[in-house]
Amino acid sequence: MSQIIDGKAIATKLRADCSERARALIERGITPKLDVIIVGDDPASHQYVNSRASDCRAIGMDSTVHTLPEQTEQVELIELIERLNADSSVHGILLQIPLPKHMDSDEVISHISWDKDVDGFHLMNVGALVSGRAAIAPCTPSSIMELIKSTGVQIAGKNAVVVGRSNVVGRPAAMMLLHENATVTICHSRTADLAAHTKNADILVAAVGVPHLVKGDMIKPGAVVIDAGINRRDGKTVGDVEFETVKEVAGYITPVPGGVGPVTRTILLMNTLEAAERIHGRK
Ligand code: NDP
């Protein structure tokens, strides 16, 4: 029977540290600020960005949401980004993706100043992460690492299996596990025998987007299982891991909701504080 990794409790603790860091900056006359850009009027995306802005305000940081209409030209969006890059009161820029179809996300992201890229998607930050240098790392993989570390299980020397290889979650999570000296296997939609790999995992990360893909009979007894999946099924939010069967075998498991999600939200605050501290120098 697993211990449940309580993402909400971990997030609450991390947020207390964030408040302290924000306060220390404010005492120096620097109000850490995250600016969020959203193009179009998708209600779920608006809810997402507004909640990120209110997370900032809740710990004393500042945040402005810039809303652009769906038909905005790419060049106008890039102009806004360049204005925010040049604005010394802005420390982090979050661009809500996906962008409308007439825009090229990679091109737009490349215009965000890498030291304000709190999503860690700029190629400079991607390259720094791959080469093991200090980088602003993407939020969900950083959250996955926090959750693994919260168990106290040593990562070095362990077999870590990451299911999913997206640039947003799976691939950077695998890199971070490699930097912590795990032996890392990355599985994806073309992996021939998924269970053969997952059964060998001391640490298993699921970042797939397929509800309940990973089941109890695919787990090594005692494994740490981190479920990044967010899927809707029968009106409920469920993960990529079949919680009820996996919790009987794993040593530790994250629930969905209440696992990766709340910590990911907090990492965005941490990345913005990190950016502010870097820009203004640490004390
Ligand atoms: P993507 O769709 O970009 O990537 C999914 C990955 O899973 C791909 O690498 C794909 O392989 C692989 N895959 C798909 N089907 C299978 C399968 N049957 N067996 C093995 N691998 C498979 O998704 P994301 O990485 O963006 O997101 C993954 C999940 O994480 C989603 O549920 C998403 O909602 C959630 N998410 C959660 C966040 C959080 O903060 N908790 C944040 C971001 C995402 P291939 O490369 O071959 O196509």
Coordinates of C-alpha atoms and ligand atoms in Angstrom, one line a residue:
M1 CA 0.0 0.0 0.0
S2 CA 1.4 3.4 -1.1
Q3 CA 2.1 6.5 0.8
I4 CA 0.2 9.3 -0.9
I5 CA 2.4 12.3 -1.9
D6 CA 0.4 15.3 -0.9
G7 CA 1.0 17.9 -3.6
K8 CA -1.2 20.5 -1.9
A9 CA 0.8 20.3 1.4
I10 CA 4.1 20.5 -0.5
A11 CA 2.8 23.5 -2.5
T12 CA 1.7 25.3 0.7
K13 CA 5.2 24.9 2.2
L14 CA 6.9 26.1 -1.0
R15 CA 4.5 29.1 -1.1
A16 CA 5.6 30.1 2.4
D17 CA 9.2 30.2 1.1
C18 CA 8.0 32.2 -1.9
S19 CA 6.3 34.8 0.3
E20 CA 9.6 35.2 2.3
R21 CA 11.6 35.7 -1.0
A22 CA 9.0 38.2 -2.3
R23 CA 9.1 40.1 1.0
A24 CA 12.9 40.2 0.9
L25 CA 12.8 41.7 -2.6
I26 CA 10.1 44.2 -1.7
E27 CA 12.2 45.4 1.3
R28 CA 14.9 46.2 -1.3
G29 CA 12.3 48.3 -3.3
I30 CA 11.8 45.6 -5.9
T31 CA 8.3 44.2 -6.4
P32 CA 8.6 40.9 -8.3
K33 CA 6.3 40.9 -11.2
L34 CA 4.9 38.3 -13.6
D35 CA 3.2 39.5 -16.8
V36 CA 1.0 37.1 -18.6
I37 CA 0.0 37.3 -22.2
I38 CA -3.1 35.6 -23.6
V39 CA -4.4 35.8 -27.2
G40 CA -8.0 35.0 -27.9
D41 CA -11.0 34.3 -25.7
D42 CA -10.9 30.7 -24.7
P43 CA -12.6 30.6 -21.3
A44 CA -10.4 27.8 -19.8
S45 CA -7.3 29.6 -20.8
H46 CA -8.5 32.9 -19.3
Q47 CA -9.3 31.0 -16.1
Y48 CA -5.8 29.5 -16.1
V49 CA -4.0 32.9 -16.6
N50 CA -6.2 34.7 -14.1
S51 CA -5.5 32.1 -11.5
R52 CA -1.7 32.5 -12.1
A53 CA -2.0 36.2 -11.7
S54 CA -4.0 35.8 -8.4
D55 CA -1.4 33.3 -7.1
C56 CA 1.2 36.1 -7.6
R57 CA -0.9 38.7 -5.8
A58 CA -1.6 36.3 -2.9
I59 CA 2.1 36.3 -2.0
G60 CA 2.7 40.0 -2.5
M61 CA 4.0 39.9 -6.0
D62 CA 2.5 41.9 -8.8
S63 CA 1.0 40.6 -12.1
T64 CA -0.6 42.1 -15.2
V65 CA -2.6 40.1 -17.7
H66 CA -2.4 41.4 -21.3
T67 CA -5.3 40.2 -23.3
L68 CA -5.1 40.4 -27.1
P69 CA -7.8 39.6 -29.6
E70 CA -7.8 36.3 -31.5
Q71 CA -7.1 38.1 -34.8
T72 CA -4.0 39.9 -33.5
E73 CA -1.1 39.9 -36.0
Q74 CA 2.0 38.0 -34.8
V75 CA 4.1 41.1 -35.3
E76 CA 1.9 42.9 -32.7
L77 CA 2.3 40.1 -30.2
I78 CA 6.1 40.2 -30.7
E79 CA 6.0 44.0 -30.2
L80 CA 4.3 43.6 -26.8
I81 CA 6.8 40.9 -25.8
E82 CA 9.7 43.3 -26.7
R83 CA 8.1 46.1 -24.7
L84 CA 7.9 43.7 -21.7
N85 CA 11.5 42.5 -22.2
A86 CA 12.6 46.2 -22.0
D87 CA 10.4 47.0 -19.0
S88 CA 12.6 46.7 -15.9
S89 CA 9.6 46.4 -13.6
V90 CA 8.7 43.0 -15.3
H91 CA 10.7 40.0 -14.2
G92 CA 8.8 37.1 -15.7
I93 CA 6.8 36.7 -19.0
L94 CA 4.3 33.9 -19.3
L95 CA 2.8 33.4 -22.8
Q96 CA -0.3 31.2 -22.8
I97 CA -0.2 28.5 -25.4
P98 CA -1.5 27.3 -27.7
L99 CA -1.5 30.5 -29.8
P100 CA -4.1 31.0 -32.6
K101 CA -3.3 28.9 -35.7
H102 CA -2.0 31.8 -37.8
M103 CA 0.9 32.3 -35.3
D104 CA 4.2 30.3 -35.0
S105 CA 4.6 29.6 -31.3
D106 CA 8.3 28.7 -31.6
E107 CA 9.0 32.0 -33.4
V108 CA 7.1 34.0 -30.8
I109 CA 8.7 32.3 -27.8
S110 CA 12.1 33.0 -29.3
H111 CA 11.4 36.7 -28.7
I112 CA 10.9 36.4 -25.0
S113 CA 14.1 37.5 -23.3
W114 CA 15.5 34.2 -21.9
D115 CA 16.1 35.6 -18.5
K116 CA 12.4 36.5 -18.2
D117 CA 11.2 33.2 -19.7
V118 CA 9.6 31.7 -16.6
D119 CA 8.2 28.8 -18.5
G120 CA 11.7 27.6 -19.5
F121 CA 10.7 27.2 -23.2
H122 CA 13.2 29.6 -24.8
L123 CA 15.9 27.6 -26.6
M124 CA 18.6 29.2 -24.4
N125 CA 16.9 27.7 -21.3
V126 CA 16.3 24.4 -23.1
G127 CA 20.0 24.2 -24.0
A128 CA 21.1 25.2 -20.5
L129 CA 18.9 22.5 -19.0
V130 CA 20.2 19.8 -21.4
S131 CA 23.8 20.8 -20.7
G132 CA 23.3 20.8 -16.9
R133 CA 23.8 24.5 -16.4
A134 CA 21.7 26.8 -14.3
A135 CA 18.5 27.3 -16.2
I136 CA 15.0 28.5 -15.7
A137 CA 13.4 25.0 -15.9
P138 CA 9.9 24.3 -17.1
C139 CA 7.3 24.2 -14.3
T140 CA 5.8 20.8 -14.6
P141 CA 9.1 18.8 -14.7
S142 CA 10.4 20.9 -11.8
S143 CA 7.3 20.0 -9.9
I144 CA 7.8 16.3 -10.7
M145 CA 11.3 16.6 -9.2
E146 CA 10.1 18.3 -6.1
L147 CA 7.5 15.6 -5.5
I148 CA 10.1 12.8 -6.0
K149 CA 12.5 14.5 -3.6
S150 CA 9.8 15.0 -1.0
T151 CA 9.7 11.2 -0.6
G152 CA 13.3 11.1 0.6
V153 CA 14.0 8.3 -1.8
Q154 CA 17.5 8.6 -3.3
I155 CA 17.5 9.3 -7.0
A156 CA 21.1 8.5 -7.9
G157 CA 21.6 5.0 -9.2
K158 CA 17.9 4.3 -9.5
N159 CA 16.1 3.2 -12.7
A160 CA 13.8 6.1 -13.7
V161 CA 11.3 5.6 -16.5
V162 CA 9.5 8.6 -18.0
V163 CA 6.5 7.8 -20.2
G164 CA 6.0 10.7 -22.6
R165 CA 8.6 12.8 -24.4
S166 CA 7.0 16.1 -25.0
N167 CA 9.2 19.3 -24.8
V168 CA 6.9 20.5 -22.0
V169 CA 6.9 17.6 -19.6
G170 CA 8.5 14.2 -20.5
R171 CA 11.8 15.3 -22.1
P172 CA 12.8 17.9 -19.6
A173 CA 11.8 15.6 -16.7
A174 CA 14.0 12.9 -18.1
M175 CA 16.9 15.4 -18.3
M176 CA 16.4 16.5 -14.7
L177 CA 16.4 12.9 -13.6
L178 CA 19.6 12.3 -15.5
H179 CA 21.2 15.3 -13.8
E180 CA 20.3 13.6 -10.5
N181 CA 22.2 10.5 -11.7
A182 CA 19.3 8.2 -12.3
T183 CA 19.5 5.7 -15.1
V184 CA 16.8 7.1 -17.4
T185 CA 14.5 5.4 -19.9
I186 CA 12.1 7.4 -22.0
C187 CA 9.0 5.7 -23.4
H188 CA 6.6 7.1 -26.0
S189 CA 3.9 6.0 -28.4
R190 CA 6.2 3.8 -30.4
T191 CA 7.7 1.9 -27.4
A192 CA 7.1 -1.7 -28.2
D193 CA 6.4 -3.2 -24.7
L194 CA 5.6 -0.4 -22.3
A195 CA 5.0 -2.7 -19.3
A196 CA 8.5 -4.3 -19.7
H197 CA 10.0 -0.9 -19.0
T198 CA 7.7 0.4 -16.3
K199 CA 8.1 -2.8 -14.3
N200 CA 11.8 -2.0 -14.1
A201 CA 11.2 1.5 -12.8
D202 CA 12.2 2.5 -9.2
I203 CA 10.9 5.9 -10.2
L204 CA 8.1 6.1 -12.7
V205 CA 6.8 9.4 -14.3
A206 CA 3.7 9.3 -16.4
A207 CA 3.2 12.3 -18.7
V208 CA 1.1 10.9 -21.5
G209 CA -2.4 12.3 -21.7
V210 CA -4.0 8.8 -21.8
P211 CA -6.4 8.2 -18.9
H212 CA -5.3 5.3 -16.7
L213 CA -2.7 4.0 -19.1
V214 CA -0.4 2.8 -16.3
K215 CA -2.0 0.0 -14.2
G216 CA -1.0 -1.9 -11.1
D217 CA 0.4 -4.9 -12.9
M218 CA 2.9 -2.6 -14.7
I219 CA 4.5 -1.4 -11.4
K220 CA 7.6 -2.5 -9.6
P221 CA 6.7 -3.0 -5.9
G222 CA 7.8 0.0 -3.8
A223 CA 8.3 2.3 -6.8
V224 CA 7.8 6.1 -6.6
V225 CA 5.0 6.9 -9.1
I226 CA 4.4 10.5 -10.3
D227 CA 1.4 11.1 -12.4
A228 CA 1.5 14.4 -14.4
G229 CA -1.6 13.4 -16.5
I230 CA -4.7 15.7 -16.5
N231 CA -7.5 14.0 -18.3
R232 CA -11.3 14.3 -18.2
R233 CA -13.2 11.1 -17.9
D234 CA -16.9 10.6 -17.0
G235 CA -17.0 14.3 -15.7
K236 CA -14.0 13.7 -13.4
T237 CA -10.3 14.7 -13.6
V238 CA -8.1 11.6 -13.8
G239 CA -4.4 11.0 -14.3
D240 CA -2.5 8.7 -16.6
V241 CA -2.1 6.3 -13.8
E242 CA -4.9 4.0 -12.5
F243 CA -4.6 5.2 -9.0
E244 CA -6.7 2.4 -7.3
T245 CA -4.6 -0.5 -8.7
V246 CA -1.2 1.3 -8.7
K247 CA -1.5 2.4 -5.0
E248 CA -1.6 -1.2 -4.0
V249 CA 1.9 -1.9 -5.4
A250 CA 3.8 1.4 -5.4
G251 CA 5.7 2.8 -2.4
Y252 CA 4.7 6.4 -3.1
I253 CA 2.1 7.8 -5.5
T254 CA 0.8 11.3 -6.4
P255 CA -3.0 11.7 -6.6
V256 CA -4.8 13.5 -9.5
P257 CA -5.9 16.1 -8.7
G258 CA -3.8 17.2 -5.8
G259 CA -0.4 16.0 -6.8
V260 CA 1.7 17.5 -9.6
G261 CA -0.8 20.4 -10.4
P262 CA -0.6 22.5 -7.2
V263 CA 3.2 22.2 -7.0
T264 CA 3.5 23.2 -10.7
R265 CA 1.5 26.4 -10.0
T266 CA 3.9 27.2 -7.2
I267 CA 7.0 26.6 -9.3
L268 CA 5.8 29.4 -11.6
L269 CA 6.1 31.8 -8.6
M270 CA 9.5 30.3 -7.8
N271 CA 10.8 30.8 -11.4
T272 CA 9.6 34.4 -11.3
L273 CA 11.3 35.1 -8.0
E274 CA 14.4 33.4 -9.4
A275 CA 14.3 35.7 -12.5
A276 CA 13.9 38.8 -10.3
E277 CA 16.7 37.8 -8.0
R278 CA 19.0 37.1 -10.9
I279 CA 18.1 40.4 -12.6
H280 CA 18.6 42.5 -9.5
G281 CA 21.3 40.4 -7.9
R282 CA 20.9 38.3 -4.7
K283 CA 21.4 39.6 -1.2
Ligands
NDP1 P1 1.8 15.6 -25.3 O1 0.6 15.1 -26.0 O2 2.6 16.7 -25.9 O3 2.8 14.3 -25.2 C1 2.3 13.0 -24.9 C2 3.5 12.1 -24.9 O4 3.0 10.8 -24.5 C3 4.1 11.9 -26.3 O5 5.5 11.8 -26.1 C4 3.5 10.6 -26.8 O6 4.4 9.9 -27.6 C5 3.3 9.8 -25.5 N1 2.3 8.8 -25.6 C6 1.1 9.0 -26.2 N2 0.4 7.8 -26.1 C7 1.2 6.9 -25.5 C8 1.1 5.5 -25.2 N3 0.0 4.8 -25.5 N4 2.1 4.9 -24.7 C9 3.3 5.6 -24.4 N5 3.5 6.9 -24.7 C10 2.4 7.5 -25.3 O7 1.4 15.8 -23.8 P2 2.1 16.7 -22.7 O8 3.4 16.1 -22.4 O9 1.9 18.1 -22.9 O10 1.1 16.3 -21.5 C11 1.0 15.0 -20.9 C12 0.0 15.0 -19.8 O11 0.4 15.8 -18.8 C13 -1.4 15.4 -20.3 O12 -2.4 14.7 -19.6 C14 -1.4 16.9 -19.9 O13 -2.7 17.4 -19.6 C15 -0.6 16.8 -18.6 N6 0.0 18.1 -18.2 C16 0.1 18.3 -16.9 C17 0.6 19.5 -16.4 C18 0.6 19.7 -15.0 O14 1.1 20.7 -14.5 N7 0.2 18.7 -14.2 C19 1.2 20.4 -17.3 C20 1.3 20.0 -18.7 C21 0.7 18.9 -19.1 P3 5.0 10.4 -29.0 O15 6.0 11.4 -28.7 O16 5.5 9.2 -29.7 O17 3.8 11.0 -29.7

